[in-house]
Each structure stands twice: as C-alpha cells, then as structure tokens.
Coordinates of C-alpha atoms in Angstrom, one line a residue:
M685 CA 0.0 0.0 0.0
K686 CA 2.8 2.4 0.8
N687 CA 4.5 1.9 -2.6
E688 CA 1.1 2.5 -4.4
T689 CA 0.6 5.7 -2.5
Q690 CA 4.2 6.9 -3.1
N691 CA 3.9 6.0 -6.8
H692 CA 0.6 7.9 -7.0
I693 CA 2.2 11.0 -5.4
I694 CA 5.1 10.8 -7.9
A695 CA 2.7 10.4 -10.8
Q696 CA 0.7 13.4 -9.7
K697 CA 3.9 15.5 -9.3
A698 CA 5.0 14.4 -12.8
K699 CA 1.6 15.5 -14.3
R700 CA 1.8 18.9 -12.6
L701 CA 5.3 19.4 -13.9
Q702 CA 4.3 18.3 -17.4
R703 CA 1.4 20.8 -17.4
R704 CA 3.7 23.6 -16.2
V705 CA 6.4 22.8 -18.8
C706 CA 3.8 22.6 -21.6
E707 CA 2.4 25.9 -20.5
L708 CA 5.8 27.6 -20.5
L709 CA 6.9 26.1 -23.8
G710 CA 3.6 26.3 -25.6
W711 CA 3.6 22.5 -26.1
D712 CA 0.7 20.0 -25.9
A713 CA 0.9 16.7 -24.1
M714 CA 1.9 14.8 -27.3
Q715 CA 4.8 17.1 -28.1
Y716 CA 6.0 16.6 -24.5
A717 CA 5.7 12.8 -24.7
E718 CA 7.4 12.7 -28.0
F719 CA 10.3 14.8 -26.7
I720 CA 10.7 12.5 -23.7
Y721 CA 10.8 9.4 -26.0
N722 CA 13.1 10.9 -28.6
S723 CA 15.4 12.2 -25.9
G724 CA 15.5 8.8 -24.2
R725 CA 16.3 7.1 -27.5
N726 CA 19.0 9.6 -28.3
Y727 CA 20.4 9.2 -24.8
L728 CA 20.7 5.5 -25.4
L729 CA 22.4 6.0 -28.7
Y730 CA 25.0 8.3 -27.1
Y731 CA 25.3 6.1 -24.1
T732 CA 26.0 3.0 -26.2
N733 CA 28.3 4.9 -28.6
G734 CA 25.8 4.4 -31.5
D735 CA 25.2 0.7 -30.9
T736 CA 21.7 0.4 -32.3
F737 CA 21.3 -3.3 -31.3
M738 CA 22.0 -2.5 -27.7
T739 CA 19.9 0.7 -27.8
D740 CA 17.0 -1.4 -29.2
Q741 CA 17.3 -3.9 -26.3
I742 CA 17.5 -1.2 -23.6
E743 CA 14.7 0.7 -25.2
R744 CA 12.3 -2.2 -24.7
S745 CA 12.9 -2.2 -20.9
R746 CA 10.2 -0.9 -18.6
I747 CA 13.0 -0.4 -16.0
F748 CA 14.8 1.9 -18.4
W749 CA 11.7 4.1 -19.0
S750 CA 10.9 4.3 -15.3
W751 CA 14.5 5.3 -14.6
W752 CA 14.5 7.8 -17.5
K753 CA 11.1 9.4 -16.4
N754 CA 12.3 9.7 -12.8
H755 CA 15.4 11.6 -13.9
W756 CA 13.2 13.6 -16.3
V757 CA 11.0 14.7 -13.4
L758 CA 14.1 15.8 -11.5
R759 CA 15.3 17.9 -14.4
D760 CA 11.8 19.3 -15.1
E761 CA 11.5 20.3 -11.4
A762 CA 14.8 22.1 -11.6
F763 CA 13.7 23.8 -14.8
V764 CA 10.3 25.0 -13.4
H765 CA 11.9 26.3 -10.2
N766 CA 14.7 28.1 -12.0
E767 CA 14.5 31.8 -11.0
Q768 CA 15.3 32.9 -14.5
I769 CA 12.3 31.5 -16.2
G770 CA 10.0 34.3 -15.2
Y771 CA 12.3 36.7 -17.2
L772 CA 12.8 34.7 -20.3
H773 CA 10.9 34.8 -23.6
R774 CA 9.4 31.5 -24.8
Q775 CA 12.1 31.0 -27.4
N776 CA 14.8 31.3 -24.7
L777 CA 12.8 29.1 -22.3
L778 CA 12.8 26.4 -25.1
L779 CA 16.6 26.7 -25.5
L780 CA 17.1 26.4 -21.8
Y781 CA 14.7 23.4 -21.7
L782 CA 16.5 21.7 -24.6
Q783 CA 19.8 22.3 -22.9
T784 CA 18.5 20.8 -19.6
H785 CA 17.5 17.6 -21.5
D786 CA 20.4 17.4 -24.0
A787 CA 20.9 13.7 -24.6
R788 CA 24.6 14.0 -25.5
I789 CA 25.3 15.8 -22.2
L790 CA 23.1 13.4 -20.2
A791 CA 24.9 10.4 -21.6
T792 CA 28.1 11.6 -19.9
E793 CA 26.4 12.7 -16.6
I794 CA 23.9 9.9 -15.7
R795 CA 24.1 6.2 -15.8
P796 CA 21.4 3.5 -15.9
S797 CA 21.1 1.2 -12.8
G798 CA 22.9 -2.1 -12.6
L799 CA 19.5 -3.9 -12.5
L800 CA 18.5 -2.3 -15.9
L801 CA 21.8 -3.3 -17.4
K802 CA 21.6 -6.8 -16.1
E803 CA 18.1 -7.3 -17.5
T804 CA 19.1 -5.8 -20.8
Y805 CA 22.2 -8.0 -21.1
A806 CA 20.1 -11.1 -20.4
T807 CA 17.6 -10.1 -23.0
M808 CA 20.3 -9.2 -25.5
M809 CA 22.0 -12.5 -25.1
G810 CA 18.7 -14.3 -25.6
E811 CA 18.2 -12.4 -28.8
L812 CA 21.7 -13.3 -30.1
I813 CA 21.2 -17.0 -29.3
K814 CA 17.8 -17.0 -30.9
N815 CA 19.3 -15.4 -34.1
E816 CA 22.2 -17.8 -34.2
V817 CA 19.9 -20.9 -33.8
S818 CA 17.5 -19.6 -36.5
H819 CA 20.4 -19.1 -39.0
E820 CA 21.6 -22.7 -38.6

C-alpha cells in the first residue's frame, strides 16, 4: 500500500510538472511525450556509442523508461523552479529546456542502474542466441 501511495504521489507530481512545462513552452501533451521518448532514444544511442542493437534492447525495458522518467521529473522540477524562467521569452525558455535535457550531455552525466543493465544484457544474449539458432 505504501508503494502504491508513493507511486501515485510521484505520478501526480510528474503530471503537474508536465502541465507547467507545456504551458511555459507552448507545447501540448503529445509534443511533450514525443520529446521524452526521442530524448530517451538519443540518450541510449549516445550512451551505447551508437550501438543500435544495444539501444533497441534497452529501449524495450520498462525499467529503463521508469528510470528515465524519474530523472526527467528531477530535471523538469529544476527547470520549473529556475528563478530565470520568469524573465525569459518562450524561445529562450525552449533553448534552456533543450539544454536541460540534452541527450549527449546526459549520456556523460547519468548512468542507468545495474538492474537495468543486467536485465538488458540477459535479453540481448537471448536475442543473439535465438538469431544464431534460426540461422543454422
């Protein structure tokens, strides 16, 4: 019960942040969601040094997306509480937001959890073995 309540509180906080960010940037919920997804995919490409097979494996992981969204909320929270945002025009707000979520920079600053990497490695090895067996 405690985890459900905590998850609900986190989800509500994320929704409030999303609404505020969309309001500041002039985005709708779809633009916001697409930006999160595309940034996550780009992050993985940078993190794996362009290894599309590994990126595809990690991208399928619920653990990755939970981890990514948690970090996203932290960055959105910092963005929304930045004292400068009240003085910036929308174009400059967008530039600040893009910088806050720059996949290339994030790939050097944050790392996925060991649990995620373990799950992904097991899945990737299963895929490789399945491909090898089907080609015999």
